[in-house]
Tab-separated table of C-alpha atoms and ligand atoms in Angstrom:
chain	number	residue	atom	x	y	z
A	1	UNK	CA	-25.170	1.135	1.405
A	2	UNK	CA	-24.277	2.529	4.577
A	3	UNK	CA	-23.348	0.732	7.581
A	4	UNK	CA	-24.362	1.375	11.449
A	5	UNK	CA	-22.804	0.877	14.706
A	6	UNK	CA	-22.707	-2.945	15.334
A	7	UNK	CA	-22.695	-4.080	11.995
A	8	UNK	CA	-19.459	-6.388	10.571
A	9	UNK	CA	-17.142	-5.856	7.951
A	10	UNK	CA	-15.343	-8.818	6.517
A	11	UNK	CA	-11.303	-8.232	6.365
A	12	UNK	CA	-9.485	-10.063	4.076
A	13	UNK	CA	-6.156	-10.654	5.201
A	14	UNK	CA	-4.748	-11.198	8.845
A	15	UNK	CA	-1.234	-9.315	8.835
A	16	UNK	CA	-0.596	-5.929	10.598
A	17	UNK	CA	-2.629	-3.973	7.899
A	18	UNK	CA	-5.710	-5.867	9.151
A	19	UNK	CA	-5.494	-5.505	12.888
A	20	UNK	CA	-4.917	-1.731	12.518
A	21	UNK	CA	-8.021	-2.005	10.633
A	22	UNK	CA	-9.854	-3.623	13.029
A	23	UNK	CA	-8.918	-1.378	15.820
A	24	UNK	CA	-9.926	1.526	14.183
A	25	UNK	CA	-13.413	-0.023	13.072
A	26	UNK	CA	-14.070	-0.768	16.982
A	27	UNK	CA	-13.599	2.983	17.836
A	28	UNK	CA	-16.578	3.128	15.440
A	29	UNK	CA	-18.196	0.778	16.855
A	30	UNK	CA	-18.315	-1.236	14.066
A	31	UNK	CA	-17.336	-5.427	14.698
A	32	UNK	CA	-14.275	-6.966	11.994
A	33	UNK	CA	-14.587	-10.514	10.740
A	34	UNK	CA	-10.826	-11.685	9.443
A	35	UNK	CA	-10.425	-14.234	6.957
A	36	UNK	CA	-6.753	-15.378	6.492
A	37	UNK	CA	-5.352	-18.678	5.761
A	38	UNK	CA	-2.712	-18.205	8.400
A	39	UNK	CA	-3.240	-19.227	11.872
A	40	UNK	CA	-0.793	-16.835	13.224
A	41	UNK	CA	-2.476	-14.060	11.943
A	42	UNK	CA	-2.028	-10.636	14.071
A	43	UNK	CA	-5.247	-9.716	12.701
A	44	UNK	CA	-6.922	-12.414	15.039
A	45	UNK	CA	-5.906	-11.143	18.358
A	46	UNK	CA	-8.047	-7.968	18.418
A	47	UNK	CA	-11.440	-9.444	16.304
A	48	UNK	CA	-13.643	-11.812	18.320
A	49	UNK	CA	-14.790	-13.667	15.156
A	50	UNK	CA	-12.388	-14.974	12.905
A	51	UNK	CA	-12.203	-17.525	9.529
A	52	UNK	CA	-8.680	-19.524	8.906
A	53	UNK	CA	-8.874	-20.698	5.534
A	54	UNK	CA	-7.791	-20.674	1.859
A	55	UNK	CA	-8.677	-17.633	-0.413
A	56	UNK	CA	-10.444	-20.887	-2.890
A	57	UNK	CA	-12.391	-22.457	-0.180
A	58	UNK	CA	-15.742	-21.636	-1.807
A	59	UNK	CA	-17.676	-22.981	1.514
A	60	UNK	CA	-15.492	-20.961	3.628
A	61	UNK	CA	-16.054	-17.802	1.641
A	62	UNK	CA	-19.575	-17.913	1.689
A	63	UNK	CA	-20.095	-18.490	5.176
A	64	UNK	CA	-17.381	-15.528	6.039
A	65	UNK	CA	-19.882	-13.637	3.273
A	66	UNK	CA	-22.976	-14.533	5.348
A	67	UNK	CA	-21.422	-12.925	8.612
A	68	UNK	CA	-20.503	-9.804	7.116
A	69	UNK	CA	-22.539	-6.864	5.937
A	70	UNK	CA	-19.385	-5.696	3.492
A	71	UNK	CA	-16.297	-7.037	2.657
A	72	UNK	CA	-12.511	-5.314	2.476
A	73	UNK	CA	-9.049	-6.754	1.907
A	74	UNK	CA	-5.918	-5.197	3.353
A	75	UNK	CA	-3.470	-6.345	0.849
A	76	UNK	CA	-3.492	-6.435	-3.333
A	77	UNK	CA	-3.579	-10.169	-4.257
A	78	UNK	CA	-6.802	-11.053	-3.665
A	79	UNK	CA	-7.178	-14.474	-5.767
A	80	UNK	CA	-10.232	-12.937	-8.390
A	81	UNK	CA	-12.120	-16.102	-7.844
A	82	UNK	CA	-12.362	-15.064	-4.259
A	83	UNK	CA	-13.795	-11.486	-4.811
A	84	UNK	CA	-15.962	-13.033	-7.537
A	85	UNK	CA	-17.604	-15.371	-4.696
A	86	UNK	CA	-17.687	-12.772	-1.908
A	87	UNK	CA	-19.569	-9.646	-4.371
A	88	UNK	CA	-22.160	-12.249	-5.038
A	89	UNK	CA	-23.508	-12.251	-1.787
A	90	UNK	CA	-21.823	-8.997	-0.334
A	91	UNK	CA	-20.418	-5.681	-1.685
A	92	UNK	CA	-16.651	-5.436	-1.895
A	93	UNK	CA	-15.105	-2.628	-1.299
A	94	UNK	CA	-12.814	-1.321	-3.479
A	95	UNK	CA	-14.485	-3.108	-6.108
A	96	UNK	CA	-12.751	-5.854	-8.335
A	97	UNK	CA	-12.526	-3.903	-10.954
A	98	UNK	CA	-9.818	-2.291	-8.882
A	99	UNK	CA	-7.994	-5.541	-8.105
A	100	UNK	CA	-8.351	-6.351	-11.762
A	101	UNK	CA	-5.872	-2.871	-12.538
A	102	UNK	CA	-3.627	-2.795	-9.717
A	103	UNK	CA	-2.797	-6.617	-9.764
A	104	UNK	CA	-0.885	-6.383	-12.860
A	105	UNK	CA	2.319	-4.106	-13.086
A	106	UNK	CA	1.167	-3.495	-17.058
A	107	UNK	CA	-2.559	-2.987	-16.856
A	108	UNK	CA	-1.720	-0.643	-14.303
A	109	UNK	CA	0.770	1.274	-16.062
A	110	UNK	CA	-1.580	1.499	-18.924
A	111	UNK	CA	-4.346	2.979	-16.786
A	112	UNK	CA	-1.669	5.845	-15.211
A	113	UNK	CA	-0.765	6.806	-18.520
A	114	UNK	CA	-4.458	6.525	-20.330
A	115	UNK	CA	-5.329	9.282	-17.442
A	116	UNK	CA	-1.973	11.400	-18.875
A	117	UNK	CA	-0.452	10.896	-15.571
A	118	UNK	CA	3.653	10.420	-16.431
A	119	UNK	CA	5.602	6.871	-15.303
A	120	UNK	CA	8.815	5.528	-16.340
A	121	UNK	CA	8.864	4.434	-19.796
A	122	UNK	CA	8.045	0.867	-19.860
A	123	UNK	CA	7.365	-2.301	-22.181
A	124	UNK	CA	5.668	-5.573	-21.563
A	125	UNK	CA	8.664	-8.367	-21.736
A	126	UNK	CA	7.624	-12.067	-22.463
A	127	UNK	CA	11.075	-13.547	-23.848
A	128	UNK	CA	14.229	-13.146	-23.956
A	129	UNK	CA	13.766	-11.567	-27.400
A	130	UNK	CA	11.592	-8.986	-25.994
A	131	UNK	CA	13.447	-8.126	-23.424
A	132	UNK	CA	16.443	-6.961	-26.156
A	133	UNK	CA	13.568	-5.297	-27.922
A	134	UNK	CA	12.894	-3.477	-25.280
A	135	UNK	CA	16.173	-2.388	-23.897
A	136	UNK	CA	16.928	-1.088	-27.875
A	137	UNK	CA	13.802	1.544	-26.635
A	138	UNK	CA	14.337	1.866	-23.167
A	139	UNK	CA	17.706	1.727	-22.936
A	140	UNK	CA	19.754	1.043	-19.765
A	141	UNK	CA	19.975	1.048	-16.717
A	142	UNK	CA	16.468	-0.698	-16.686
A	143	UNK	CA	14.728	-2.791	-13.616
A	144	UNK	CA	12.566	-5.756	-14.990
A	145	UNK	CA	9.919	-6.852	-12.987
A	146	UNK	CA	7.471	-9.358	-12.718
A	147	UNK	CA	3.701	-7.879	-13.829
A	148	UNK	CA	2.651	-9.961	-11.246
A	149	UNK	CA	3.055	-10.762	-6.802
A	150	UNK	CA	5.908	-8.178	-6.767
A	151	UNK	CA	6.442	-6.484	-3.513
A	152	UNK	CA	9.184	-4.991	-0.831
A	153	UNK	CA	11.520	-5.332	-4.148
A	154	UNK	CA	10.865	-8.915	-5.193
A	155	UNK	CA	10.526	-10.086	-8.304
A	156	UNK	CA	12.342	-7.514	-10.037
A	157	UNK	CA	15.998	-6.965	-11.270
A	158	UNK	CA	17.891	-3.683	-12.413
A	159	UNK	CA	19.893	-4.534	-15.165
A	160	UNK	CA	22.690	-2.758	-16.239
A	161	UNK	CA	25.182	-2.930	-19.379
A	162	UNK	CA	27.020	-6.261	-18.956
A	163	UNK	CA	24.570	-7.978	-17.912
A	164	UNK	CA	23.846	-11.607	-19.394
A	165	UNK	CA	20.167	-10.895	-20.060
A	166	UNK	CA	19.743	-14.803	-20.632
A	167	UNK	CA	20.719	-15.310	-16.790
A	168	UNK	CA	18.674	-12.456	-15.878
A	169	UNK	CA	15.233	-13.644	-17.657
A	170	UNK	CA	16.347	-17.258	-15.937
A	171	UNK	CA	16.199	-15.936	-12.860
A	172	UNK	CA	12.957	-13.722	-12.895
A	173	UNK	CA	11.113	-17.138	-13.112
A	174	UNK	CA	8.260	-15.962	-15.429
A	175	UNK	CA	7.327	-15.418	-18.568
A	176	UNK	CA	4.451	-11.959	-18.048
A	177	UNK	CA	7.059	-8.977	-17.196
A	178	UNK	CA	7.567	-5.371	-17.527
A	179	UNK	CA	10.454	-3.397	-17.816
A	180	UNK	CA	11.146	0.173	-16.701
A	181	UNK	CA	13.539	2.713	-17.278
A	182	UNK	CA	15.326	3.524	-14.034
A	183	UNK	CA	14.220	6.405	-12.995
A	184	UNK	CA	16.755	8.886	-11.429
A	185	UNK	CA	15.102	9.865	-8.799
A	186	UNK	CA	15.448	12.940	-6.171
A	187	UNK	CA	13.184	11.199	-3.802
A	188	UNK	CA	10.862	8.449	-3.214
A	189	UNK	CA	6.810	10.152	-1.853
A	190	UNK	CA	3.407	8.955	-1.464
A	191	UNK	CA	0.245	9.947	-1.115
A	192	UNK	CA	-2.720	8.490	0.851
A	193	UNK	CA	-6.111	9.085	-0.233
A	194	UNK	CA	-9.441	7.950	0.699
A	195	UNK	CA	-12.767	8.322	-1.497
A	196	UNK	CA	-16.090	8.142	-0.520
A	197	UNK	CA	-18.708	6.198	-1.875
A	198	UNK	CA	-20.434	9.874	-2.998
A	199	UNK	CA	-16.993	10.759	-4.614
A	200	UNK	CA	-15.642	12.815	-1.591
A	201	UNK	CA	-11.426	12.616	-1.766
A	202	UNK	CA	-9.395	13.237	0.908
A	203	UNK	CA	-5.654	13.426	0.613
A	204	UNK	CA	-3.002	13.202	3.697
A	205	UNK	CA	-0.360	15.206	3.569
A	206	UNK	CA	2.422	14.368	0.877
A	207	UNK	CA	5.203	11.743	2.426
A	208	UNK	CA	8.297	11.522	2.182
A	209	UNK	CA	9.979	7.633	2.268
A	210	UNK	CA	13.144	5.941	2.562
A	211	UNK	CA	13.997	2.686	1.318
A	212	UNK	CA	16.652	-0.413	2.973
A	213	UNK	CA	16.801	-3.119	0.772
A	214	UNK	CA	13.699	-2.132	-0.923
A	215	UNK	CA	11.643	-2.604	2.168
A	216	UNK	CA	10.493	0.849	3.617
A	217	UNK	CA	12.275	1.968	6.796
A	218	UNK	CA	10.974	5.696	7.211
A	219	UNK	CA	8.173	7.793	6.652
A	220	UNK	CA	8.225	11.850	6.723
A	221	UNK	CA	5.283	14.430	6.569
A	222	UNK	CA	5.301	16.793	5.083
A	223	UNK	CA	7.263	15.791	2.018
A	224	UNK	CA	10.653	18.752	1.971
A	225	UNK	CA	8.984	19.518	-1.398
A	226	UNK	CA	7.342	22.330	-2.957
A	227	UNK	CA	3.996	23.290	-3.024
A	228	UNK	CA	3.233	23.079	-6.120
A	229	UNK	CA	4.845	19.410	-6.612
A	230	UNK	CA	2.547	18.391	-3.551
A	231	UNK	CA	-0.678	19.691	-5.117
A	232	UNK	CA	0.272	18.104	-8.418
A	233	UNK	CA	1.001	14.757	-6.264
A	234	UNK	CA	-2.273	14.697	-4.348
A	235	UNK	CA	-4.243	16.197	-7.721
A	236	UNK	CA	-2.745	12.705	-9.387
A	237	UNK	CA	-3.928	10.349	-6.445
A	238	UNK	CA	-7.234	12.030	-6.424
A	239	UNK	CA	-7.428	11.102	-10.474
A	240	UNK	CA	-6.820	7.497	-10.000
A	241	UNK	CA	-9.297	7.106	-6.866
A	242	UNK	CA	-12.142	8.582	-9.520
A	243	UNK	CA	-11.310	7.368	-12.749
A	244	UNK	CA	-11.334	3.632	-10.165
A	245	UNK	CA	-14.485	4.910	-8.703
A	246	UNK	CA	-12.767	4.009	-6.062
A	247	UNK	CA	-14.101	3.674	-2.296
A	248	UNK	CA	-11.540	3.014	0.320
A	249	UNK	CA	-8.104	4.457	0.912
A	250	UNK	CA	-5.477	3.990	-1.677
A	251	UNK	CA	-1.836	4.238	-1.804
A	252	UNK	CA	-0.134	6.361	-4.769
A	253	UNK	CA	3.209	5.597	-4.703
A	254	UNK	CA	5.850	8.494	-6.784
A	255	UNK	CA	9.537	9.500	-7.990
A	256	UNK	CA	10.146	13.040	-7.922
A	257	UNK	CA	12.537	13.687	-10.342
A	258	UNK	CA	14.615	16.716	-11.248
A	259	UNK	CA	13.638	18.793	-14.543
A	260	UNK	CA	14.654	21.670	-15.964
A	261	UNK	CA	11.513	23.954	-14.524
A	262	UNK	CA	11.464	22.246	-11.500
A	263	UNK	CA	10.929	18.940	-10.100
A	264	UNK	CA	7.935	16.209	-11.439
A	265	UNK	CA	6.192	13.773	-10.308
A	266	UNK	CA	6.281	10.158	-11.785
A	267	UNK	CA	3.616	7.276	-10.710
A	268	UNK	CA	5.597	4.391	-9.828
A	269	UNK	CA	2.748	2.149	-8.413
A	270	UNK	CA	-1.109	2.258	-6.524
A	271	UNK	CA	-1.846	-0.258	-3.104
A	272	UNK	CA	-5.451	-0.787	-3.540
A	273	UNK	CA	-5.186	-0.345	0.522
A	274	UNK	CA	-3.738	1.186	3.775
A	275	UNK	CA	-0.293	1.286	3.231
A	276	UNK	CA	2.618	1.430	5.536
A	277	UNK	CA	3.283	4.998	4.519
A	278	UNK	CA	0.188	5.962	6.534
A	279	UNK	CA	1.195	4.608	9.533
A	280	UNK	CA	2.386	7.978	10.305
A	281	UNK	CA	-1.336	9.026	10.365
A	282	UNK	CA	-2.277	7.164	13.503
A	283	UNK	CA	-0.250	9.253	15.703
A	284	UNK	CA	0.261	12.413	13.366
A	285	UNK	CA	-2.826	13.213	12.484
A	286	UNK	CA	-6.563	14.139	13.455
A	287	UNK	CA	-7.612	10.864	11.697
A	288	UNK	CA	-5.742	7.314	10.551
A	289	UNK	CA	-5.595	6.208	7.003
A	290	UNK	CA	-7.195	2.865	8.482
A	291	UNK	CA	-10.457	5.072	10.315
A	292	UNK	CA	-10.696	6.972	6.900
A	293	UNK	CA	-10.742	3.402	5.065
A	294	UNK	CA	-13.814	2.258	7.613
A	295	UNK	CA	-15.435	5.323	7.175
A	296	UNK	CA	-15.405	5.446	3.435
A	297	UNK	CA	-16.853	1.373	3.307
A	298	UNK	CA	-19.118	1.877	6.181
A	299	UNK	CA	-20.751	4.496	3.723
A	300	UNK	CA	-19.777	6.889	6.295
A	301	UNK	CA	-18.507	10.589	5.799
A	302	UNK	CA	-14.883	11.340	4.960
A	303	UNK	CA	-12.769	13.022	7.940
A	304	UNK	CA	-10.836	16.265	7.030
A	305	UNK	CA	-7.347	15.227	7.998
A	306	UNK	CA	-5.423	17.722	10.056
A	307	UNK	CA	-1.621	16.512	11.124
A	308	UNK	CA	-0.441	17.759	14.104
A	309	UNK	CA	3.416	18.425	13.348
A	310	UNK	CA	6.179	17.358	11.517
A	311	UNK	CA	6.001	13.107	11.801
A	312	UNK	CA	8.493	10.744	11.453
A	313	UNK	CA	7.413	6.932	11.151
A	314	UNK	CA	10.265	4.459	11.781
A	315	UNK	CA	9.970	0.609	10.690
A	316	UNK	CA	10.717	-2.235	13.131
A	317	UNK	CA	12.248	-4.518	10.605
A	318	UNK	CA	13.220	-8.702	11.772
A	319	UNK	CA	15.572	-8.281	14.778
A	320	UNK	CA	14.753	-4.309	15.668
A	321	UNK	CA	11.781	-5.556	17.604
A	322	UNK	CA	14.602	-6.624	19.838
A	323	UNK	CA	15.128	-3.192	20.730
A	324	UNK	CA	11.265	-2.498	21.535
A	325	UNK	CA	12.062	-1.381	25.540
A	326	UNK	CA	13.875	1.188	24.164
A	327	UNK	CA	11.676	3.055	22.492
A	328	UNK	CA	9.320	2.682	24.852
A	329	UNK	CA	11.619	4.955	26.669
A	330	UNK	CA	12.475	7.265	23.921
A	331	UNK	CA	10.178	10.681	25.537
A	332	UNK	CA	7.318	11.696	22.737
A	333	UNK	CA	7.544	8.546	21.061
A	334	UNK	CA	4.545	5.993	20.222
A	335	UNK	CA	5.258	2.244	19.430
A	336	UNK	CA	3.068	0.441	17.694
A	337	UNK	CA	4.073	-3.833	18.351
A	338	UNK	CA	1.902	-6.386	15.751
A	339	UNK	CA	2.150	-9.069	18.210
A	340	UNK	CA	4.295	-11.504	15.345
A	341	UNK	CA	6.045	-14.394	16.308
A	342	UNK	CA	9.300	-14.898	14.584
A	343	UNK	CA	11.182	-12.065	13.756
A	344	UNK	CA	12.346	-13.283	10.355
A	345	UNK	CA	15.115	-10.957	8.285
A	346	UNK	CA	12.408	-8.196	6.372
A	347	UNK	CA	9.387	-9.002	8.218
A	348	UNK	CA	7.581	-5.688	9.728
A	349	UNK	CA	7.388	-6.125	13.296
A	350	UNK	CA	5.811	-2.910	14.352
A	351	UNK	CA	6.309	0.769	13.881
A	352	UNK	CA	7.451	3.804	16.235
A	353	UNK	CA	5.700	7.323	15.852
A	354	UNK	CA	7.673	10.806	16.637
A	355	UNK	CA	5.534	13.996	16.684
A	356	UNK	CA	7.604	17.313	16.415
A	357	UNK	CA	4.634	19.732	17.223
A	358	UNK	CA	3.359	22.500	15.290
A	359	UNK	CA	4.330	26.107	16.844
A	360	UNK	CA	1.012	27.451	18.501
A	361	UNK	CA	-0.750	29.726	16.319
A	362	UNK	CA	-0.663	33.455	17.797
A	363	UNK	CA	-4.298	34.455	18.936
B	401	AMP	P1	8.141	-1.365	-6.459
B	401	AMP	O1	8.039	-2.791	-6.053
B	401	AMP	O2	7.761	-1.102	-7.875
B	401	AMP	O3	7.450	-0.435	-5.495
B	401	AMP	O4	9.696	-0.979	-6.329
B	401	AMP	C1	10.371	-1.029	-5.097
B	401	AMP	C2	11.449	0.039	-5.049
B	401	AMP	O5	12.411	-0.156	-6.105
B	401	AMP	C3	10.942	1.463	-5.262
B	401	AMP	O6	10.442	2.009	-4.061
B	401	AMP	C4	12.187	2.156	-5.767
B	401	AMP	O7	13.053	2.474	-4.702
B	401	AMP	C5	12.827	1.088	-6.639
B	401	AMP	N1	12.361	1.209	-8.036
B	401	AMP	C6	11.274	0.611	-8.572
B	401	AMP	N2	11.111	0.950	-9.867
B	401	AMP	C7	12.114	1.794	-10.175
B	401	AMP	C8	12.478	2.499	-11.356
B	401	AMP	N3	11.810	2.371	-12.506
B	401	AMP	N4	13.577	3.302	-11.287
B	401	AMP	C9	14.286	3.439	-10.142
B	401	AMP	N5	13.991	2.784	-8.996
B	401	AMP	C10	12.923	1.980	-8.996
């Protein structure tokens, strides 16, 4: 299938991830539909058509279906049901056999590791019981998280020595979890990939991210890591995009941590989408994560990413937006405002770009 200029794609999902989307499918040329239960949705502003509903509104779905020549999501938690519905009238892209991996902290972790790709150690947890079981293996410190809807840190606990595991399984409010070694890491990287439906992979440069209160605040390419440990992390995204037969961009997110020849590369966890550690790629680079996504559904060739300097991507967290007018001041820098209402404590209000050029190559 391959798409052409004035043709739709169906977004699913309205938040900042979606609009980005958008705007990069109408440099194409190509029209966004955006289905999202929330009327607030920053995803509506910049698409003419839009659908508010629920994810299990059959009727809903299949008239978003009929308006749409392919359908996409922007974030992981697409409601199966849903993506059943949609793929029987249009294709979905990344497929749901994707979803079906990457919504589940386990089945995940068992694909990673059935490709030989290294994570923490982990075990499933479904009782208290289990959870000493698996502390006797894994030992401690640990985090315990939920397999499921975890994100920005939620759902999940580190647990350390004294801790009254009892209270701790009380308070995870589930009974499907997974709990991981903690991994000591040097730093916390990413890598971006898109693959085309033919198989094509394209990696962005290896980033570098930092971490307040779990929710990501900056964003560095190039990675300060070696070569080698950023061919090894952009050879392990482009095995999960093909053993997914994947077609979209994906999100590979990694610990580097210290070893005695050198510092590895752990998985710690795949966005079956654009991810805010590509927002760098907008500004920084020849191409955006979120073109590269459109290109790869619309059947389109891959671009060759080229990034034009050393980029640092800063996070406009709750109240920062506040400080917007400053930035717009700040000389070289490029703000990027989602046009959300409230600025609640964690929300993601927008981003800021800062290009530190490359030196001009001698003729
Ligand atoms: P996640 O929701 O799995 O992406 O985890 C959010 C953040 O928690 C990560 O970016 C890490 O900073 C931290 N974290 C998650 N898992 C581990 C782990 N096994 N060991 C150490 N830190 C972790």
């Amino acid at each position: 299938m391959k798409l052409k200029p004035g043709d739709t794609i169906g977004i699913l999902g309205g938040g900042q991830l979606g609009r980005m989307l958008a705007l990069a499918a109408a440099r194409l040329g190509l029209r966004c539909q955006v289905f999202s239960p929330d009327p607030d949705s920053p995803a509506f502003d910049v698409v003419l058509n839009a659908t508010c509903a629920e994810y299990a509104d059959v009727e809903a779905l299949e008239l978003f279906a009929n308006d749409v020549d392919v359908v996409t999501y922007e974030f992981e938690n697409v409601p199966s049901a849903a993506a059943m519905v949609l793929a029987a009238k249009r294709p979905v892209l990344p497929g749901r056999n994707v979803l079906e991996t990457t919504q589940d902290r386990l089945t995940e972790k068992d694909f990673v590791t059935s490709l030989g790709i290294g994570t923490a150690a982990y075990a499933e947890v479904s009782s208290v019981a289990s959870l000493r079981e698996a502390i006797m293996r894994i030992g401690l410190p640990a985090v315990l998280k939920t397999r499921r809807f975890g994100y920005d840190g939620k759902g999940q606990a580190i647990i350390r020595k004294a801790d009254d595991l009892e209270r701790v399984w009380a308070e995870l409010g589930t009974k499907a979890a997974i709990l991981e070694a903690f991994v000591p890491f040097e730093r916390e990287i990413s890598v971006v990939a898109a693959r085309g439906a033919d198989g094509q992979v394209e990696c962005f440069d290896v980033t570098e991210n930092e971490h307040q209160n779990h929710i990501l605040k900056i964003s560095r390419a190039p990675a300060a890591i070696p070569d080698a440990v950023a061919a090894e992390a952009r050879a392990i995204a482009t095995r999960i995009a093909t053993a997914l037969n994947y077609v979209g961009v994906l999100a590979v997110e990694m610990f580097v941590v210290p070893g005695k020849d050198g510092p590895t590369v752990l998985v710690n966890e795949t966005a079956p989408r654009v991810h805010n550690s590509g927002h760098w790629t907008l500004d920084g680079a020849s191409i955006s994560q979120f073109e590269q996504h459109i290109r790869a559904i619309a059947g389109w060739p891959l671009g060759k990413p080229v990034r034009h300097g050393s980029v640092t991507m800063t996070n406009l967290i709750g109240d920062e937006i506040r400080d917007y007018e400053r930035w717009l001041t700040v000389p070289g820098a490029t703000v990027h405002l989602y046009g959300k209402g409230a600025p609640r404590p964690g929300r993601k209000m927008g981003h800021v770009t800062e290009v530190a050029p490359l030196p001009a190559k001698a003729e």
